[in-house]
Short mmCIF file of C-alpha atoms in Angstrom, two decimals:
data_model
loop_
_atom_site.label_atom_id
_atom_site.label_comp_id
_atom_site.label_asym_id
_atom_site.label_seq_id
_atom_site.Cartn_x
_atom_site.Cartn_y
_atom_site.Cartn_z
CA VAL A 1497 -1.61 -1.33 6.61
CA TYR A 1498 -2.96 -2.75 3.39
CA SER A 1499 -1.20 -5.44 1.42
CA LEU A 1500 -1.88 -7.59 -1.59
CA VAL A 1501 -0.82 -11.23 -1.53
CA ARG A 1502 -1.35 -13.31 -4.65
CA PRO A 1503 -0.12 -16.79 -5.54
CA THR A 1504 1.08 -15.49 -8.94
CA SER A 1505 3.22 -12.64 -10.20
CA LEU A 1506 1.48 -9.28 -10.06
CA ASN A 1507 0.71 -7.16 -13.10
CA GLY A 1508 -0.82 -3.77 -13.87
CA TRP A 1509 -4.38 -5.09 -13.60
CA HIS A 1510 -3.63 -6.30 -10.06
CA SER A 1511 -2.45 -2.76 -9.24
CA ILE A 1512 -5.74 -1.36 -10.50
CA ALA A 1513 -7.75 -3.94 -8.55
CA PHE A 1514 -5.80 -3.01 -5.42
CA LEU A 1515 -6.43 0.72 -5.96
CA VAL A 1516 -10.15 -0.02 -6.36
CA HIS A 1517 -10.06 -2.06 -3.15
CA LEU A 1518 -8.27 0.74 -1.29
CA GLY A 1519 -10.88 3.19 -2.54
CA ARG A 1520 -13.64 1.03 -1.09
CA VAL A 1521 -11.88 0.48 2.25
CA VAL A 1522 -10.17 3.82 2.86
CA GLY A 1523 -12.32 6.28 0.96
CA ASP A 1524 -12.37 7.98 -2.37
CA ARG A 1525 -9.27 10.15 -1.80
CA LEU A 1526 -6.05 8.18 -1.77
CA LEU A 1527 -2.41 9.05 -1.30
CA VAL A 1528 -0.44 6.04 -2.48
CA ILE A 1529 3.31 5.86 -1.93
CA TRP A 1530 4.79 3.18 -4.10
CA ASP A 1531 8.02 2.07 -5.67
CA GLY A 1532 8.99 2.27 -9.31
CA SER A 1533 7.89 -1.26 -10.16
CA PRO A 1534 7.10 -1.74 -13.86
CA ILE A 1535 3.56 -2.85 -12.94
CA HIS A 1536 2.94 0.58 -11.41
CA ARG A 1537 4.09 2.32 -14.59
CA ARG A 1538 1.88 0.32 -16.96
CA ALA A 1539 -0.28 2.35 -19.35
CA GLU A 1540 -3.51 0.86 -17.99
CA VAL A 1541 -2.55 1.88 -14.42
CA GLN A 1542 -1.66 5.42 -15.48
CA ALA A 1543 -4.93 5.68 -17.44
CA PHE A 1544 -6.93 4.44 -14.44
CA VAL A 1545 -5.31 7.00 -12.14
CA ALA A 1546 -5.89 9.78 -14.69
CA GLU A 1547 -9.57 8.81 -14.99
CA ALA A 1548 -9.93 9.00 -11.19
CA GLY A 1549 -10.03 12.78 -11.56
CA GLY A 1550 -7.52 13.63 -8.84
CA LYS A 1551 -8.97 11.24 -6.24
CA ILE A 1552 -5.79 9.14 -6.38
CA HIS A 1553 -2.49 10.88 -5.76
CA LEU A 1554 0.60 8.80 -6.44
CA GLU A 1555 3.84 9.61 -4.70
CA PRO A 1556 6.53 7.56 -6.43
CA LEU A 1557 9.70 6.57 -4.66
CA PRO A 1558 13.01 6.79 -6.50
CA PRO A 1559 13.86 3.64 -8.45
CA TYR A 1560 16.15 1.13 -6.78
CA ALA A 1561 15.91 2.80 -3.37
CA PRO A 1562 14.66 0.20 -0.87
CA ASP A 1563 16.23 2.22 1.94
CA LEU A 1564 13.74 5.03 1.17
CA ASN A 1565 10.72 2.72 1.03
CA PRO A 1566 8.73 2.37 4.28
CA GLU A 1567 7.08 -0.71 2.77
CA GLU A 1568 10.42 -2.52 2.91
CA LEU A 1569 10.48 -1.94 6.67
CA CYS A 1570 6.88 -3.21 6.97
CA ASN A 1571 7.71 -6.30 4.94
CA GLY A 1572 10.84 -6.87 7.03
CA ALA A 1573 8.81 -6.67 10.24
CA VAL A 1574 6.33 -9.23 8.89
CA LYS A 1575 9.15 -11.53 7.77
CA ARG A 1576 10.76 -11.33 11.22
CA ASP A 1577 7.38 -12.05 12.82
CA ARG A 1578 6.98 -15.17 10.67
CA LEU A 1579 10.63 -16.24 10.77
CA ASN A 1580 10.07 -19.15 13.16
CA ALA A 1581 6.72 -20.22 11.72
CA LEU A 1582 6.39 -23.43 9.78
CA PRO A 1583 3.09 -23.33 7.88
CA GLY A 1584 1.56 -26.56 6.70
CA SER A 1585 0.37 -25.11 3.40
CA VAL A 1586 0.48 -22.04 1.19
CA ALA A 1587 -2.98 -21.11 2.44
CA GLU A 1588 -1.75 -21.26 6.04
CA LEU A 1589 1.28 -19.13 5.15
CA ARG A 1590 -1.00 -16.57 3.49
CA SER A 1591 -3.17 -16.53 6.63
CA GLN A 1592 -0.14 -16.07 8.87
CA VAL A 1593 1.20 -13.21 6.74
CA ARG A 1594 -2.21 -11.53 6.77
CA SER A 1595 -2.38 -11.87 10.56
CA SER A 1596 1.09 -10.42 10.89
CA PHE A 1597 0.18 -7.38 8.76
CA LEU A 1598 -2.99 -6.91 10.83
CA ARG A 1599 -0.95 -6.98 14.06
CA LEU A 1600 1.49 -4.49 12.58
CA GLY A 1601 -1.42 -2.25 11.59
CA ARG A 1602 -2.48 -2.07 15.24
CA ARG A 1603 0.92 -0.65 16.20
CA PRO A 1604 0.83 2.93 14.88
CA ALA A 1605 4.03 3.95 16.68
CA VAL A 1606 5.96 1.23 14.87
CA LEU A 1607 4.44 2.22 11.52
CA GLN A 1608 5.26 5.87 12.18
CA SER A 1609 8.85 4.90 12.93
CA PHE A 1610 9.16 3.37 9.44
CA PHE A 1611 8.21 6.71 7.89
CA ASP A 1612 10.34 8.69 10.36
CA HIS A 1613 13.32 6.54 9.41
CA VAL A 1614 12.81 7.33 5.73
CA PHE A 1615 11.64 10.93 5.71
CA LEU A 1616 13.43 12.57 8.66
#
């Protein structure tokens, strides 16, 4: 499970930076399932993906369909995991969220269930 947490609103350049990061971590062939956020549709993002020469395949979800988005289930699981936490700072909250995503990433059956819920 890979996530991007920033203290500011995300934009198209953040999307590109995240795709570059995924390429380094996962490999040079990516299948990215993402929602119809305006930052994903930005011209610079589309140009970056086109220049990748087929190494990045985007599978867009329908707009305004959180019930079809496995990411919403991942985010919900992380929120539930952190529900009773009271961080002392934004940095601590960021650390707790990261830890929660890492724990979730070590539970492949749970992750698979998010996709099964959406695609079966």
